[in-house]
XYZ file of C-alpha atoms in Angstrom:
324
model
C 10.921 62.325 -126.193
C 8.489 64.910 -124.964
C 7.025 62.493 -122.419
C 10.514 61.378 -121.256
C 11.638 64.943 -120.863
C 8.473 65.733 -118.910
C 9.214 62.839 -116.579
C 12.798 64.057 -116.089
C 11.576 67.554 -115.282
C 8.933 66.447 -112.750
C 11.039 63.829 -110.952
C 13.096 66.375 -108.945
C 9.856 68.050 -107.892
C 8.485 64.713 -106.636
C 11.716 63.970 -104.769
C 11.691 67.399 -103.122
C 8.045 66.911 -102.094
C 8.829 63.493 -100.641
C 11.804 64.866 -98.725
C 9.646 67.680 -97.354
C 7.041 65.232 -96.068
C 9.757 63.045 -94.518
C 11.411 65.985 -92.756
C 8.029 67.248 -91.508
C 7.176 63.808 -90.162
C 10.513 63.654 -88.353
C 9.984 67.087 -86.828
C 6.358 66.444 -85.739
C 6.245 65.202 -82.114
C 5.004 61.633 -81.780
C 1.461 61.253 -80.430
C 1.429 59.869 -76.873
C 0.527 56.170 -76.800
C -2.751 54.870 -75.478
C -3.001 54.116 -71.773
C -5.462 51.260 -72.343
C -6.286 49.115 -75.360
C -9.327 46.823 -75.298
C -9.186 44.214 -78.026
C -10.765 40.960 -79.193
C -14.212 42.176 -78.147
C -17.657 42.925 -79.546
C -17.889 46.656 -78.886
C -21.140 48.497 -79.560
C -20.415 52.102 -80.558
C -23.972 53.489 -81.082
C -22.637 54.852 -84.402
C -24.982 53.792 -87.221
C -22.192 53.891 -89.789
C -20.051 51.495 -87.722
C -22.181 49.946 -84.982
C -19.753 47.226 -83.859
C -15.939 47.224 -83.685
C -13.404 44.835 -82.197
C -11.068 47.191 -80.353
C -10.745 50.580 -78.744
C -7.955 52.685 -77.263
C -8.163 55.061 -74.310
C -5.987 57.981 -73.256
C -6.631 60.590 -70.608
C -9.941 59.026 -69.646
C -11.349 59.413 -73.168
C -11.749 57.037 -76.095
C -8.952 57.773 -78.528
C -9.835 55.221 -81.207
C -12.433 52.568 -82.013
C -11.927 50.142 -84.864
C -9.847 47.128 -85.789
C -7.499 45.360 -83.432
C -4.491 46.002 -85.642
C -5.082 49.744 -85.769
C -5.648 49.896 -82.014
C -2.417 48.002 -81.305
C -0.513 50.556 -83.392
C -1.217 52.982 -80.524
C 0.447 50.730 -77.959
C 3.340 52.055 -75.915
C 5.673 50.528 -73.333
C 3.260 51.261 -70.464
C 0.005 50.573 -72.304
C -2.308 48.107 -70.602
C -3.815 45.676 -73.113
C -7.077 43.975 -72.158
C -8.036 40.949 -74.279
C -11.745 40.323 -73.716
C -11.849 36.988 -75.532
C -14.978 37.880 -77.500
C -16.942 39.455 -74.646
C -19.400 42.308 -75.262
C -18.726 45.955 -74.420
C -21.502 48.559 -74.344
C -21.392 52.309 -73.657
C -21.933 53.359 -70.051
C -25.608 53.736 -69.143
C -27.408 56.764 -67.681
C -30.292 56.521 -65.212
C -32.801 59.183 -66.275
C -34.553 59.418 -62.899
C -32.893 58.540 -59.618
C -31.807 60.041 -56.287
C -28.101 59.758 -55.582
C -28.223 60.541 -51.869
C -31.248 58.247 -51.522
C -29.235 55.409 -53.020
C -26.363 56.129 -50.645
C -28.708 56.134 -47.665
C -30.239 52.854 -48.804
C -26.801 51.260 -49.015
C -26.240 52.240 -45.373
C -29.370 50.323 -44.366
C -29.875 46.655 -43.579
C -30.888 44.858 -46.785
C -33.995 42.797 -46.004
C -35.020 41.983 -49.567
C -35.586 38.262 -50.019
C -35.874 37.420 -46.326
C -37.961 34.271 -45.891
C -39.034 34.728 -42.278
C -39.375 37.305 -39.541
C -36.618 35.495 -37.636
C -34.265 36.198 -40.555
C -35.227 39.889 -40.473
C -34.448 40.067 -36.757
C -31.138 38.220 -37.182
C -29.881 40.477 -39.989
C -30.878 43.609 -38.095
C -29.327 42.447 -34.828
C -26.066 41.696 -36.636
C -25.947 45.270 -37.956
C -26.792 46.740 -34.551
C -23.704 45.077 -33.076
C -21.501 47.129 -35.429
C -22.971 50.499 -34.411
C -22.344 52.794 -31.431
C -24.709 52.439 -28.496
C -28.031 54.166 -29.115
C -27.476 54.638 -32.856
C -30.536 54.189 -35.041
C -30.680 51.002 -37.120
C -32.492 51.345 -40.434
C -33.455 48.703 -42.950
C -35.642 48.154 -45.979
C -37.163 45.306 -47.951
C -39.165 42.973 -45.690
C -42.320 41.444 -47.121
C -44.486 39.313 -44.848
C -46.131 37.750 -47.901
C -42.875 35.843 -48.450
C -43.013 34.300 -44.955
C -44.966 31.306 -43.728
C -47.151 33.623 -41.649
C -48.355 36.431 -43.905
C -49.735 38.628 -41.120
C -47.937 41.847 -40.258
C -45.168 41.213 -37.682
C -45.176 42.734 -34.210
C -42.256 44.517 -32.612
C -41.823 42.055 -29.720
C -39.101 39.780 -31.147
C -37.272 42.778 -32.628
C -37.414 44.681 -29.335
C -36.096 41.700 -27.367
C -33.175 41.192 -29.771
C -32.303 44.914 -30.023
C -33.448 46.727 -26.873
C -30.889 49.547 -26.865
C -31.068 50.810 -30.444
C -34.083 52.470 -32.065
C -34.922 50.357 -35.120
C -37.067 51.302 -38.138
C -37.453 48.789 -40.988
C -39.277 49.744 -44.172
C -41.515 47.310 -46.035
C -40.457 46.497 -49.591
C -43.136 48.708 -51.161
C -42.507 51.701 -48.906
C -46.089 51.686 -47.602
C -45.284 50.497 -44.067
C -42.501 50.519 -41.481
C -41.828 48.265 -38.506
C -40.443 49.995 -35.404
C -39.120 48.450 -32.219
C -39.983 49.647 -28.708
C -36.965 51.967 -28.504
C -37.944 53.733 -31.730
C -41.544 54.146 -30.593
C -40.356 55.606 -27.273
C -38.086 58.040 -29.110
C -41.032 59.092 -31.286
C -43.407 59.423 -28.346
C -45.771 56.739 -29.649
C -48.247 55.444 -27.050
C -51.607 53.730 -26.975
C -53.168 57.190 -27.012
C -51.470 58.214 -30.279
C -54.130 58.733 -32.923
C -54.029 57.530 -36.510
C -53.206 60.367 -38.905
C -55.326 61.078 -41.947
C -54.262 58.705 -44.711
C -52.417 56.402 -42.320
C -52.921 53.646 -39.794
C -51.181 52.447 -36.643
C -51.609 48.676 -36.490
C -52.764 47.713 -32.980
C -53.275 44.567 -30.933
C -56.539 43.540 -29.255
C -55.843 45.893 -26.339
C -55.223 48.860 -28.645
C -51.454 48.911 -28.166
C -49.300 49.751 -31.226
C -47.766 46.541 -32.609
C -44.883 48.415 -34.241
C -46.262 48.563 -37.795
C -47.147 51.999 -39.185
C -48.900 52.190 -42.558
C -48.679 54.981 -45.172
C -48.969 58.448 -43.575
C -48.544 56.941 -40.119
C -44.911 56.169 -41.016
C -44.061 59.828 -40.381
C -45.057 59.463 -36.717
C -41.897 57.386 -36.299
C -39.557 58.583 -39.044
C -39.782 62.224 -37.937
C -37.855 61.235 -34.810
C -34.949 59.837 -36.835
C -31.859 62.090 -36.776
C -30.673 63.618 -40.050
C -27.356 62.519 -41.464
C -24.469 64.896 -40.907
C -22.940 66.609 -43.917
C -19.947 64.282 -43.788
C -22.240 61.249 -43.587
C -24.128 62.517 -46.632
C -20.870 63.062 -48.502
C -19.766 59.507 -47.698
C -23.172 58.155 -48.716
C -22.967 59.953 -52.070
C -19.481 58.578 -52.746
C -20.737 55.084 -51.867
C -23.677 55.533 -54.246
C -21.362 56.572 -57.096
C -19.247 53.458 -56.539
C -22.371 51.298 -56.607
C -23.571 52.880 -59.865
C -20.210 52.215 -61.492
C -20.452 48.588 -60.360
C -23.551 48.190 -62.528
C -22.198 50.032 -65.569
C -23.901 53.376 -64.890
C -21.785 56.416 -65.711
C -24.401 59.137 -65.311
C -27.724 59.947 -63.733
C -30.429 62.600 -63.574
C -30.869 63.402 -59.892
C -34.574 64.275 -59.622
C -34.489 66.618 -56.658
C -31.388 67.868 -54.834
C -31.397 70.607 -52.199
C -28.804 73.268 -51.492
C -26.702 71.089 -49.179
C -26.526 68.173 -51.616
C -25.706 70.489 -54.527
C -22.929 71.952 -52.390
C -21.519 68.478 -51.789
C -21.588 67.812 -55.538
C -19.589 71.006 -56.045
C -17.074 69.989 -53.365
C -16.612 66.549 -54.912
C -16.160 68.131 -58.330
C -13.463 70.492 -57.081
C -11.696 67.603 -55.347
C -11.772 65.499 -58.526
C -14.028 62.924 -56.858
C -17.189 63.471 -58.903
C -16.517 60.634 -61.352
C -20.148 60.474 -62.485
C -21.976 62.665 -65.011
C -24.717 64.357 -62.978
C -27.706 66.305 -64.273
C -29.004 67.678 -60.966
C -32.572 68.964 -60.730
C -33.006 71.440 -57.906
C -35.559 70.494 -55.270
C -38.191 73.091 -54.389
C -35.573 75.146 -52.564
C -35.388 78.892 -53.178
C -31.864 79.229 -51.729
C -30.538 76.480 -53.989
C -32.283 77.993 -57.013
C -30.851 81.446 -56.404
C -27.330 80.089 -55.992
C -27.392 77.703 -58.934
C -28.849 80.154 -61.449
C -26.709 83.161 -60.606
C -25.466 84.298 -62.994
C -26.380 81.431 -65.379
C -27.141 77.715 -65.491
C -24.117 75.769 -64.336
C -22.126 73.230 -66.279
C -18.833 72.532 -64.593
C -16.118 70.171 -63.485
C -15.198 68.995 -66.973
C -18.870 68.769 -67.902
C -19.683 66.319 -65.109
C -22.133 68.546 -63.212
C -25.072 70.233 -64.893
C -27.771 72.178 -63.025
C -30.531 73.434 -65.297
C -33.869 72.289 -63.874
C -36.079 72.814 -60.837
C -38.362 70.129 -59.432
C -41.651 71.405 -58.026
C -43.514 68.902 -55.879
C -47.162 68.957 -56.899
C -48.498 66.229 -54.638
C -47.484 63.214 -52.601
C -47.474 61.132 -55.787
C -45.626 63.166 -58.356
C -43.579 66.159 -59.386
C -42.951 68.332 -62.392
C -39.857 69.754 -64.052
C -39.740 73.466 -64.814
């Protein structure tokens, strides 16, 4: 009897508690559904307690849930996009710990000469690009390697100058230790037979002592110093192009090892415009103006955590640098 009476006395309490929970649940606003659900996948989480899951849900550009497919689908709404990966692998976005964002953008503007099998192919690719540019514009390229051609000697500018007489052309070797310039580029740089080899560099010459168009190591600067700088808008476009290219390869962040005041300013502009969709840890180049701006009044972390400026790069020599 005592136990029955106890049950009778506690039952109303349990009912009241249940009703309270039900009412609270009805009053609580429903959580917004996921915008994207990825399911039927092998998803690596980098969480030791649960390294691999089969589904994830995304809302507001952030991962809302990672776990089983059934639990993820419970977050589906009328407008949710569901992506069935049919067993494919998903890994977290990668971060390049040492790169140069503007440098990548500039490279993507250039003629890609990697893998060319002959000098004729180099000339053809470069001439095709020249046709797309305004008269007199510089044509830049990178990646040729004469060791991959039938004739492994350094090329001469003659064929390049005949094919592209009206544009200065500078083409970097794959290792960065030599450039090939056409006649127009050498004229723009003031290169003549009388031009002397700089210390640590060499102008390749023919039997008569005339420059053949190839400039090795420190001699590269004799030509490249004549190249016009990109405008601010061109740099901005190059940076946006570089970000798109990084995303194409699964990179979501990078440590930019040396950015000057102008480039840091472009990063800020992109961040304010909502176009900096890459997590950037920018290291300031040896630039006192950029240092003063970035560290006043404190190290900067802004634009939803996408831009961080906390380090200065000091160039110690031609072959290396140091973080401070």
